[in-house]
Amino acid sequence: MRGRSAGRAGVRGTAALAIGVLGLGLAACGPAERTSTTAKKPEPVARATQGHAQVPVPRGEGDGDVPDDFNGDGRRDLVLNDLVKSESHADDAGIGIVYGTEDGLDPGARQLLSPAEQAAPTDGVLPAVFEAEESCDLDGDGFTDLVVSTDPPYDGQGQPPVPLQLLFGSPAGLTGRAVTLDVPARARAGNDWPDQPVCGDFDGDGADDLVLHASASRLTYLRGPFTRDGAPRAADAPLAAPGSVPTGPAVDVNGDGYDDLLVREDGDASPSSVVYGGPSGPARTGFALPAGVDVAFGSFGGERDVLDAAVGSQDGTALRYDLTGPTVTTQAALDVPGTVLDAGDLDGDGYAELVTGGTELRVFQGRTKGLTASGVVTVDPPAEGTTRVLAVGDFTGDGLADLAVRTYRGETEDTVAVYAGRREGVVDPAPVVTFSTAEFLVS
């Protein structure tokens, strides 16, 4: 399966992916994360009263094998939207990036991406909204790029402007101004906003593509690689789709070498269908999944290299094993809400763990017979409040997936924490690093 630099890591709460293959956790169908078992775990980082002193972003050379690696140094970075505010009802500060180092995520190596400094103007007007949506290496240079949504000016007449902008990675990370994504008129349908971006190699040529919403039953398909001006290599007429909302991350569900796509009928909590990739892109509708708020893919049981699905809702989480068979049926269910799901191989046994957030932070262990309530590990949140899963991925560089979460206490206070995966006990009970997104507001 070809991987991609997928960006669910805090970018947006949509479908999640993890595949356990011979002990390797592949998060969000990203490029294979480093599998070295000799890399040391970072020591816990003490959180100073004033926060972490800012340090330079490490410079990389374009590793190309690690998800969300914007500076190309071979270490995974963390993307954060909705930074806490200095005071209630203040303007949104923008997007936060915390860069990985040889000792794991370092909150001191942080970067604030603001509309004033990084956004591209539309008709001379800078956007007020600047929110990370997706991430992958769009231009193929070995550095992960970031797809950002904005609010360009629009008078309600005709086709609206394209709201998506691209920030390109570099040895110094995400630097310079964004460029507006070029969506040719022939690839659009009607007067809808071209949004809901999903990265993936849908045509199997080795380059990352983008899929966007085009209309109620059409998808815009932009073939990569992309130029630094934001133009795709090719774009044809919109593709027919079983719904209106493409949902990431992309994943090769049936193992044919093409990334596949989840498409919701009409947004959150609606039924969805998998659309298979192929030489013409995501053009063939496959099996349907029931309505759910979130979906996670991973090898939860049975064969380690066969994908399963967890479909979560307020009422519980339905489990469907072996998505490669001729029929897809619900095999089991967990009596736990699944409004925020993610998955990854935290203990290195080749099976993916399912993580749920909310009032409780719980990890369901992947096993030969699949996920069960008896295999749950409860993690103490880093603070009081509502905890959401940001990402499951290897932030420490030891080959095991780690758990990044965020606990909210209103608009002006939060705590981000990373819990390291481990072979015994699944996940460390104490975080290896904690910080607040309020630190992005400190110069």
Tab-separated table of C-alpha atoms in Angstrom:
chain	number	residue	atom	x	y	z
A	1	MET	CA	0.000	0.000	0.000
A	2	ARG	CA	1.377	3.364	-0.918
A	3	GLY	CA	1.293	5.816	1.968
A	4	ARG	CA	0.723	9.521	2.197
A	5	SER	CA	1.385	12.303	4.650
A	6	ALA	CA	-2.074	12.408	6.106
A	7	GLY	CA	-3.143	15.192	8.365
A	8	ARG	CA	-5.714	14.134	10.815
A	9	ALA	CA	-3.287	14.892	13.591
A	10	GLY	CA	-5.436	17.636	15.021
A	11	VAL	CA	-6.282	19.022	11.597
A	12	ARG	CA	-9.905	17.998	11.612
A	13	GLY	CA	-12.050	15.398	13.291
A	14	THR	CA	-12.985	13.065	10.479
A	15	ALA	CA	-12.231	9.438	9.683
A	16	ALA	CA	-9.080	7.974	11.188
A	17	LEU	CA	-6.832	5.114	10.115
A	18	ALA	CA	-4.274	2.779	11.565
A	19	ILE	CA	-3.022	-0.516	10.175
A	20	GLY	CA	-0.983	-2.988	12.186
A	21	VAL	CA	1.424	-4.766	9.843
A	22	LEU	CA	4.183	-6.843	11.454
A	23	GLY	CA	4.307	-4.517	14.419
A	24	LEU	CA	4.269	-1.291	12.390
A	25	GLY	CA	1.492	1.243	13.019
A	26	LEU	CA	0.658	3.278	9.924
A	27	ALA	CA	-1.357	6.308	11.012
A	28	ALA	CA	-3.832	7.794	8.556
A	29	CYS	CA	-2.378	5.778	5.684
A	30	GLY	CA	0.665	7.993	5.883
A	31	PRO	CA	4.132	7.014	4.701
A	32	ALA	CA	5.620	4.307	6.864
A	33	GLU	CA	6.708	5.791	10.136
A	34	ARG	CA	10.165	4.952	11.440
A	35	THR	CA	10.291	1.475	12.933
A	36	SER	CA	13.511	1.666	14.935
A	37	THR	CA	13.039	0.032	18.323
A	38	THR	CA	16.318	1.449	19.677
A	39	ALA	CA	15.284	5.104	19.734
A	40	LYS	CA	14.875	6.265	23.303
A	41	LYS	CA	11.669	7.679	24.758
A	42	PRO	CA	11.953	11.370	25.582
A	43	GLU	CA	12.113	12.346	29.203
A	44	PRO	CA	8.995	14.141	30.522
A	45	VAL	CA	9.119	17.837	29.699
A	46	ALA	CA	8.350	20.007	32.706
A	47	ARG	CA	5.887	22.770	32.020
A	48	ALA	CA	7.202	26.096	33.297
A	49	THR	CA	4.839	28.619	34.804
A	50	GLN	CA	5.474	30.954	31.871
A	51	GLY	CA	5.385	28.124	29.337
A	52	HIS	CA	8.196	26.753	27.203
A	53	ALA	CA	10.915	29.123	26.018
A	54	GLN	CA	10.797	29.411	22.245
A	55	VAL	CA	13.604	27.706	20.310
A	56	PRO	CA	14.422	27.573	16.591
A	57	VAL	CA	12.578	25.093	14.399
A	58	PRO	CA	14.937	22.192	13.545
A	59	ARG	CA	16.054	22.192	9.921
A	60	GLY	CA	15.464	19.130	7.790
A	61	GLU	CA	16.469	17.849	4.366
A	62	GLY	CA	13.154	16.480	3.105
A	63	ASP	CA	12.739	13.033	4.642
A	64	GLY	CA	9.434	12.329	2.904
A	65	ASP	CA	8.648	9.197	4.951
A	66	VAL	CA	6.911	10.632	8.033
A	67	PRO	CA	3.357	12.053	8.220
A	68	ASP	CA	2.992	15.739	9.083
A	69	ASP	CA	6.715	16.442	8.750
A	70	PHE	CA	6.657	20.049	7.546
A	71	ASN	CA	10.390	20.680	8.012
A	72	GLY	CA	11.468	17.323	6.579
A	73	ASP	CA	13.675	16.231	9.484
A	74	GLY	CA	12.107	12.772	9.824
A	75	ARG	CA	10.130	13.657	12.956
A	76	ARG	CA	6.385	14.070	13.176
A	77	ASP	CA	4.911	17.508	13.925
A	78	LEU	CA	1.550	18.405	15.504
A	79	VAL	CA	-1.088	20.715	13.993
A	80	LEU	CA	-3.478	22.645	16.236
A	81	ASN	CA	-6.574	24.613	15.258
A	82	ASP	CA	-8.762	26.791	17.507
A	83	LEU	CA	-5.996	28.074	19.757
A	84	VAL	CA	-7.173	29.355	23.113
A	85	LYS	CA	-7.801	33.084	23.317
A	86	SER	CA	-6.230	35.685	25.565
A	87	GLU	CA	-9.722	36.790	26.487
A	88	SER	CA	-13.231	35.557	25.809
A	89	HIS	CA	-14.634	36.479	22.363
A	90	ALA	CA	-11.205	37.527	21.046
A	91	ASP	CA	-10.340	36.813	17.422
A	92	ASP	CA	-8.972	33.408	16.483
A	93	ALA	CA	-5.172	33.569	16.500
A	94	GLY	CA	-4.686	31.115	13.626
A	95	ILE	CA	-2.975	27.706	13.368
A	96	GLY	CA	-0.331	26.354	15.717
A	97	ILE	CA	2.460	23.971	14.725
A	98	VAL	CA	4.596	22.166	17.299
A	99	TYR	CA	7.666	20.617	15.683
A	100	GLY	CA	9.185	17.281	16.540
A	101	THR	CA	12.781	17.000	17.722
A	102	GLU	CA	15.144	14.134	18.575
A	103	ASP	CA	13.500	14.158	22.024
A	104	GLY	CA	9.934	14.169	20.733
A	105	LEU	CA	7.536	17.095	20.384
A	106	ASP	CA	9.061	20.299	21.758
A	107	PRO	CA	6.473	23.007	22.580
A	108	GLY	CA	9.331	25.496	22.400
A	109	ALA	CA	9.796	24.703	18.704
A	110	ARG	CA	6.457	26.193	17.828
A	111	GLN	CA	5.105	28.315	15.012
A	112	LEU	CA	1.994	30.450	14.736
A	113	LEU	CA	0.402	30.670	11.287
A	114	SER	CA	-1.862	33.725	11.164
A	115	PRO	CA	-3.980	35.191	8.356
A	116	ALA	CA	-2.081	38.477	8.595
A	117	GLU	CA	1.310	36.846	8.094
A	118	GLN	CA	0.660	33.718	6.025
A	119	ALA	CA	-2.664	34.015	4.160
A	120	ALA	CA	-2.986	34.991	0.522
A	121	PRO	CA	-5.342	37.917	-0.165
A	122	THR	CA	-8.392	37.557	-2.405
A	123	ASP	CA	-9.188	40.710	-4.360
A	124	GLY	CA	-6.813	42.527	-2.041
A	125	VAL	CA	-8.596	41.343	1.126
A	126	LEU	CA	-6.950	39.044	3.674
A	127	PRO	CA	-9.221	36.353	5.162
A	128	ALA	CA	-10.251	36.402	8.806
A	129	VAL	CA	-10.560	32.607	9.002
A	130	PHE	CA	-7.434	30.465	8.699
A	131	GLU	CA	-7.927	26.811	9.640
A	132	ALA	CA	-5.871	23.714	8.849
A	133	GLU	CA	-7.817	21.086	6.904
A	134	GLU	CA	-5.416	18.525	5.396
A	135	SER	CA	-1.717	17.789	4.993
A	136	CYS	CA	0.342	15.870	2.464
A	137	ASP	CA	3.315	16.414	0.146
A	138	LEU	CA	1.479	18.067	-2.734
A	139	ASP	CA	4.536	19.110	-4.753
A	140	GLY	CA	6.555	15.937	-4.115
A	141	ASP	CA	9.647	17.595	-2.643
A	142	GLY	CA	9.792	15.521	0.550
A	143	PHE	CA	8.260	18.163	2.818
A	144	THR	CA	4.652	17.927	4.030
A	145	ASP	CA	2.399	20.783	2.886
A	146	LEU	CA	-0.711	22.157	4.613
A	147	VAL	CA	-4.148	22.765	3.078
A	148	VAL	CA	-5.921	25.653	4.821
A	149	SER	CA	-9.539	26.860	4.608
A	150	THR	CA	-10.343	30.574	4.536
A	151	ASP	CA	-13.304	32.932	4.084
A	152	PRO	CA	-12.653	34.859	0.848
A	153	PRO	CA	-14.921	37.817	0.024
A	154	TYR	CA	-18.021	36.872	-1.967
A	155	ASP	CA	-21.058	38.856	-3.101
A	156	GLY	CA	-23.304	35.825	-3.604
A	157	GLN	CA	-23.256	36.020	-7.393
A	158	GLY	CA	-22.091	33.119	-9.574
A	159	GLN	CA	-19.391	30.673	-8.547
A	160	PRO	CA	-17.737	31.683	-5.274
A	161	PRO	CA	-13.949	32.002	-4.975
A	162	VAL	CA	-11.923	28.978	-3.936
A	163	PRO	CA	-11.614	29.066	-0.122
A	164	LEU	CA	-8.622	26.705	0.072
A	165	GLN	CA	-5.007	27.828	0.277
A	166	LEU	CA	-1.729	25.902	0.307
A	167	LEU	CA	1.258	26.430	2.581
A	168	PHE	CA	4.355	24.567	1.411
A	169	GLY	CA	6.818	22.853	3.709
A	170	SER	CA	10.533	23.578	3.613
A	171	PRO	CA	13.732	22.889	5.607
A	172	ALA	CA	12.537	25.647	7.975
A	173	GLY	CA	8.965	24.370	8.154
A	174	LEU	CA	5.898	26.188	6.858
A	175	THR	CA	7.289	29.505	5.708
A	176	GLY	CA	6.158	32.292	3.397
A	177	ARG	CA	2.718	33.223	2.096
A	178	ALA	CA	0.120	30.692	1.114
A	179	VAL	CA	-1.156	30.421	-2.440
A	180	THR	CA	-4.780	29.889	-3.433
A	181	LEU	CA	-5.536	26.386	-4.690
A	182	ASP	CA	-6.215	26.495	-8.427
A	183	VAL	CA	-9.495	24.671	-9.130
A	184	PRO	CA	-10.181	24.885	-12.885
A	185	ALA	CA	-13.749	25.761	-13.865
A	186	ARG	CA	-14.094	22.431	-15.709
A	187	ALA	CA	-13.534	20.589	-12.413
A	188	ARG	CA	-16.332	22.437	-10.586
A	189	ALA	CA	-20.092	21.829	-10.579
A	190	GLY	CA	-22.724	24.471	-9.924
A	191	ASN	CA	-22.134	27.301	-7.481
A	192	ASP	CA	-20.985	25.364	-4.433
A	193	TRP	CA	-17.818	26.207	-2.537
A	194	PRO	CA	-15.000	23.815	-3.523
A	195	ASP	CA	-14.047	22.654	-0.034
A	196	GLN	CA	-13.735	19.544	2.222
A	197	PRO	CA	-10.253	18.609	0.899
A	198	VAL	CA	-8.905	15.055	1.221
A	199	CYS	CA	-5.353	14.053	0.225
A	200	GLY	CA	-4.465	10.683	-1.265
A	201	ASP	CA	-2.864	8.903	-4.190
A	202	PHE	CA	-6.138	7.906	-5.780
A	203	ASP	CA	-4.740	7.080	-9.236
A	204	GLY	CA	-1.700	5.147	-8.012
A	205	ASP	CA	0.941	7.214	-9.820
A	206	GLY	CA	2.965	7.977	-6.679
A	207	ALA	CA	1.877	11.629	-6.379
A	208	ASP	CA	-0.554	13.036	-3.829
A	209	ASP	CA	-3.893	14.190	-5.261
A	210	LEU	CA	-6.735	16.248	-3.792
A	211	VAL	CA	-10.457	15.482	-3.740
A	212	LEU	CA	-12.932	18.295	-2.961
A	213	HIS	CA	-16.661	18.735	-2.628
A	214	ALA	CA	-18.123	19.874	-5.971
A	215	SER	CA	-21.906	19.479	-5.576
A	216	ALA	CA	-24.537	17.232	-4.000
A	217	SER	CA	-23.425	14.252	-6.073
A	218	ARG	CA	-20.096	15.273	-7.599
A	219	LEU	CA	-16.462	15.321	-6.487
A	220	THR	CA	-13.722	17.562	-7.807
A	221	TYR	CA	-10.628	15.472	-8.498
A	222	LEU	CA	-7.281	17.277	-8.818
A	223	ARG	CA	-4.314	15.128	-9.828
A	224	GLY	CA	-0.909	15.812	-8.293
A	225	PRO	CA	1.797	16.793	-8.153
A	226	PHE	CA	0.913	20.475	-7.701
A	227	THR	CA	2.972	23.501	-8.683
A	228	ARG	CA	4.102	26.114	-6.185
A	229	ASP	CA	1.402	28.323	-7.723
A	230	GLY	CA	-1.254	25.886	-6.497
A	231	ALA	CA	-2.085	24.315	-9.873
A	232	PRO	CA	-2.752	20.546	-10.213
A	233	ARG	CA	-1.086	18.428	-12.860
A	234	ALA	CA	-4.503	17.675	-14.342
A	235	ALA	CA	-8.190	18.192	-13.603
A	236	ASP	CA	-11.150	16.832	-15.528
A	237	ALA	CA	-14.919	17.034	-15.133
A	238	PRO	CA	-16.277	16.232	-11.650
A	239	LEU	CA	-16.752	12.581	-10.741
A	240	ALA	CA	-20.080	11.060	-9.736
A	241	ALA	CA	-20.272	10.344	-5.990
A	242	PRO	CA	-22.655	8.629	-3.531
A	243	GLY	CA	-22.751	11.740	-1.358
A	244	SER	CA	-21.680	15.345	-0.980
A	245	VAL	CA	-18.916	15.339	1.655
A	246	PRO	CA	-15.552	13.674	0.963
A	247	THR	CA	-14.019	12.612	4.265
A	248	GLY	CA	-10.403	11.817	5.086
A	249	PRO	CA	-8.010	10.379	5.635
A	250	ALA	CA	-7.725	8.321	2.474
A	251	VAL	CA	-6.830	4.645	2.871
A	252	ASP	CA	-6.298	1.663	0.590
A	253	VAL	CA	-9.212	-0.373	1.912
A	254	ASN	CA	-9.035	-3.280	-0.551
A	255	GLY	CA	-5.244	-3.465	-0.898
A	256	ASP	CA	-5.093	-2.838	-4.655
A	257	GLY	CA	-2.482	-0.063	-4.466
A	258	TYR	CA	-4.926	2.840	-4.901
A	259	ASP	CA	-6.055	5.060	-2.041
A	260	ASP	CA	-9.800	4.930	-1.398
A	261	LEU	CA	-12.140	7.602	-0.077
A	262	LEU	CA	-14.990	7.788	2.428
A	263	VAL	CA	-17.887	9.946	1.195
A	264	ARG	CA	-20.719	10.990	3.510
A	265	GLU	CA	-24.195	11.522	2.178
A	266	ASP	CA	-24.716	14.883	3.837
A	267	GLY	CA	-22.170	15.767	6.524
A	268	ASP	CA	-21.736	14.680	10.125
A	269	ALA	CA	-23.749	11.726	11.446
A	270	SER	CA	-24.971	10.680	7.999
A	271	PRO	CA	-24.440	7.314	6.265
A	272	SER	CA	-21.315	7.010	4.162
A	273	SER	CA	-19.831	4.892	1.403
A	274	VAL	CA	-16.307	3.919	0.419
A	275	VAL	CA	-15.341	5.042	-3.080
A	276	TYR	CA	-12.513	2.998	-4.585
A	277	GLY	CA	-9.537	4.631	-6.257
A	278	GLY	CA	-8.215	3.477	-9.612
A	279	PRO	CA	-6.458	4.738	-12.755
A	280	SER	CA	-9.263	7.298	-13.191
A	281	GLY	CA	-9.196	8.343	-9.551
A	282	PRO	CA	-11.957	7.763	-6.951
A	283	ALA	CA	-14.646	6.767	-9.432
A	284	ARG	CA	-16.133	3.445	-8.268
A	285	THR	CA	-18.501	3.211	-5.308
A	286	GLY	CA	-17.881	0.285	-3.000
A	287	PHE	CA	-19.577	-0.770	0.237
A	288	ALA	CA	-21.739	1.396	2.496
A	289	LEU	CA	-21.275	2.101	6.200
A	290	PRO	CA	-24.036	3.045	8.658
A	291	ALA	CA	-24.590	6.563	9.933
A	292	GLY	CA	-21.978	7.725	12.404
A	293	VAL	CA	-20.243	10.817	13.718
A	294	ASP	CA	-16.741	9.422	13.200
A	295	VAL	CA	-15.077	6.455	11.502
A	296	ALA	CA	-11.740	4.789	12.215
A	297	PHE	CA	-10.034	2.161	10.061
A	298	GLY	CA	-7.448	-0.263	11.396
A	299	SER	CA	-6.435	-3.890	11.761
A	300	PHE	CA	-8.319	-4.463	15.014
A	301	GLY	CA	-8.364	-8.277	14.884
A	302	GLY	CA	-7.930	-11.332	12.681
A	303	GLU	CA	-5.321	-10.870	9.962
A	304	ARG	CA	-2.925	-8.062	10.776
A	305	ASP	CA	-2.813	-6.657	7.255
A	306	VAL	CA	-6.589	-6.596	6.671
A	307	LEU	CA	-8.537	-3.431	7.402
A	308	ASP	CA	-11.518	-3.246	9.731
A	309	ALA	CA	-13.801	-0.306	10.552
A	310	ALA	CA	-15.215	1.266	13.688
A	311	VAL	CA	-18.226	3.548	13.158
A	312	GLY	CA	-18.992	5.707	16.171
A	313	SER	CA	-22.101	7.578	17.261
A	314	GLN	CA	-23.599	8.926	20.473
A	315	ASP	CA	-25.262	5.558	21.098
A	316	GLY	CA	-22.211	3.326	20.653
A	317	THR	CA	-19.526	2.112	18.269
A	318	ALA	CA	-20.265	-0.507	15.612
A	319	LEU	CA	-17.365	-2.741	14.552
A	320	ARG	CA	-17.036	-4.247	11.109
A	321	TYR	CA	-14.237	-6.727	10.540
A	322	ASP	CA	-12.478	-7.616	7.270
A	323	LEU	CA	-13.483	-4.967	4.762
A	324	THR	CA	-11.861	-6.897	1.901
A	325	GLY	CA	-14.547	-9.598	1.754
A	326	PRO	CA	-17.450	-9.731	-0.715
A	327	THR	CA	-19.856	-8.516	1.981
A	328	VAL	CA	-19.391	-6.109	4.860
A	329	THR	CA	-21.430	-6.915	7.954
A	330	THR	CA	-21.387	-5.672	11.523
A	331	GLN	CA	-19.615	-8.285	13.649
A	332	ALA	CA	-19.730	-6.647	17.071
A	333	ALA	CA	-20.413	-3.407	18.885
A	334	LEU	CA	-18.930	-1.513	21.799
A	335	ASP	CA	-21.305	0.088	24.254
A	336	VAL	CA	-19.312	3.314	24.247
A	337	PRO	CA	-19.956	6.592	22.406
A	338	GLY	CA	-17.721	7.043	19.396
A	339	THR	CA	-18.034	10.730	18.608
A	340	VAL	CA	-14.235	11.142	18.549
A	341	LEU	CA	-12.297	8.125	17.257
A	342	ASP	CA	-8.720	7.446	16.224
A	343	ALA	CA	-6.576	4.356	15.935
A	344	GLY	CA	-2.957	3.231	15.949
A	345	ASP	CA	-0.674	0.431	17.078
A	346	LEU	CA	0.323	1.718	20.519
A	347	ASP	CA	1.851	-1.520	21.832
A	348	GLY	CA	3.592	-2.729	18.672
A	349	ASP	CA	1.834	-6.096	18.386
A	350	GLY	CA	0.630	-5.502	14.839
A	351	TYR	CA	-2.977	-4.820	15.855
A	352	ALA	CA	-4.407	-1.307	16.029
A	353	GLU	CA	-5.856	0.117	19.218
A	354	LEU	CA	-9.089	2.150	19.044
A	355	VAL	CA	-9.063	5.403	21.045
A	356	THR	CA	-12.185	7.290	22.107
A	357	GLY	CA	-12.353	10.697	23.806
A	358	GLY	CA	-15.012	12.829	25.478
A	359	THR	CA	-15.925	12.444	29.142
A	360	GLU	CA	-13.486	9.522	29.356
A	361	LEU	CA	-10.280	8.797	27.464
A	362	ARG	CA	-10.285	5.095	26.644
A	363	VAL	CA	-8.045	2.795	24.619
A	364	PHE	CA	-9.495	-0.489	23.316
A	365	GLN	CA	-6.758	-3.029	22.643
A	366	GLY	CA	-6.574	-4.715	19.270
A	367	ARG	CA	-6.376	-8.478	19.651
A	368	THR	CA	-6.582	-11.619	17.552
A	369	LYS	CA	-10.343	-11.812	18.118
A	370	GLY	CA	-10.869	-8.094	17.750
A	371	LEU	CA	-11.854	-5.266	20.062
A	372	THR	CA	-13.803	-5.980	23.243
A	373	ALA	CA	-14.858	-3.984	26.276
A	374	SER	CA	-12.702	-6.274	28.430
A	375	GLY	CA	-9.558	-4.953	26.760
A	376	VAL	CA	-10.068	-1.308	27.605
A	377	VAL	CA	-7.395	0.888	29.195
A	378	THR	CA	-8.574	4.142	30.772
A	379	VAL	CA	-6.175	7.097	30.572
A	380	ASP	CA	-6.387	9.963	33.033
A	381	PRO	CA	-6.876	13.227	31.075
A	382	PRO	CA	-4.132	15.822	31.579
A	383	ALA	CA	-6.554	18.285	33.193
A	384	GLU	CA	-10.196	18.793	34.080
A	385	GLY	CA	-12.516	19.471	31.178
A	386	THR	CA	-13.561	17.833	27.910
A	387	THR	CA	-10.829	15.772	26.273
A	388	ARG	CA	-10.575	15.209	22.532
A	389	VAL	CA	-8.196	12.960	20.654
A	390	LEU	CA	-5.867	15.013	18.459
A	391	ALA	CA	-3.812	12.273	16.864
A	392	VAL	CA	-2.456	8.757	17.195
A	393	GLY	CA	1.011	8.564	15.672
A	394	ASP	CA	4.703	8.116	16.426
A	395	PHE	CA	5.782	11.416	17.990
A	396	THR	CA	8.621	9.904	20.037
A	397	GLY	CA	10.405	8.124	17.179
A	398	ASP	CA	10.515	4.634	18.704
A	399	GLY	CA	8.268	2.923	16.158
A	400	LEU	CA	5.224	2.790	18.454
A	401	ALA	CA	2.206	5.021	18.000
A	402	ASP	CA	1.627	7.637	20.704
A	403	LEU	CA	-1.542	9.395	21.821
A	404	ALA	CA	-1.924	13.179	21.571
A	405	VAL	CA	-4.984	14.668	23.296
A	406	ARG	CA	-6.334	18.085	24.200
A	407	THR	CA	-8.473	19.006	27.213
A	408	TYR	CA	-10.582	22.189	27.079
A	409	ARG	CA	-11.781	24.411	29.893
A	410	GLY	CA	-13.586	27.159	28.021
A	411	GLU	CA	-12.155	29.451	25.357
A	412	THR	CA	-9.173	30.691	27.339
A	413	GLU	CA	-7.693	27.548	28.918
A	414	ASP	CA	-6.589	24.166	27.592
A	415	THR	CA	-3.942	21.486	28.052
A	416	VAL	CA	-2.344	19.442	25.248
A	417	ALA	CA	-0.626	16.210	26.265
A	418	VAL	CA	1.203	13.344	24.555
A	419	TYR	CA	1.067	9.858	26.083
A	420	ALA	CA	3.717	7.467	24.804
A	421	GLY	CA	2.740	4.043	23.553
A	422	ARG	CA	4.485	1.096	25.180
A	423	ARG	CA	4.720	-2.636	24.623
A	424	GLU	CA	3.615	-3.463	28.174
A	425	GLY	CA	0.489	-1.654	29.303
A	426	VAL	CA	-0.350	-0.164	25.872
A	427	VAL	CA	0.187	3.486	26.877
A	428	ASP	CA	2.135	5.312	29.580
A	429	PRO	CA	-0.168	6.531	32.374
A	430	ALA	CA	1.576	9.927	32.539
A	431	PRO	CA	2.200	12.212	29.560
A	432	VAL	CA	5.734	12.773	28.299
A	433	VAL	CA	4.929	16.402	27.508
A	434	THR	CA	2.165	18.888	28.307
A	435	PHE	CA	1.581	22.470	27.232
A	436	SER	CA	-1.179	24.972	26.470
A	437	THR	CA	-1.957	26.515	23.109
A	438	ALA	CA	-1.903	29.832	24.977
A	439	GLU	CA	1.868	29.635	24.509
A	440	PHE	CA	1.388	30.476	20.825
A	441	LEU	CA	0.142	33.890	21.931
A	442	VAL	CA	3.434	34.643	23.708
A	443	SER	CA	6.035	36.226	21.457
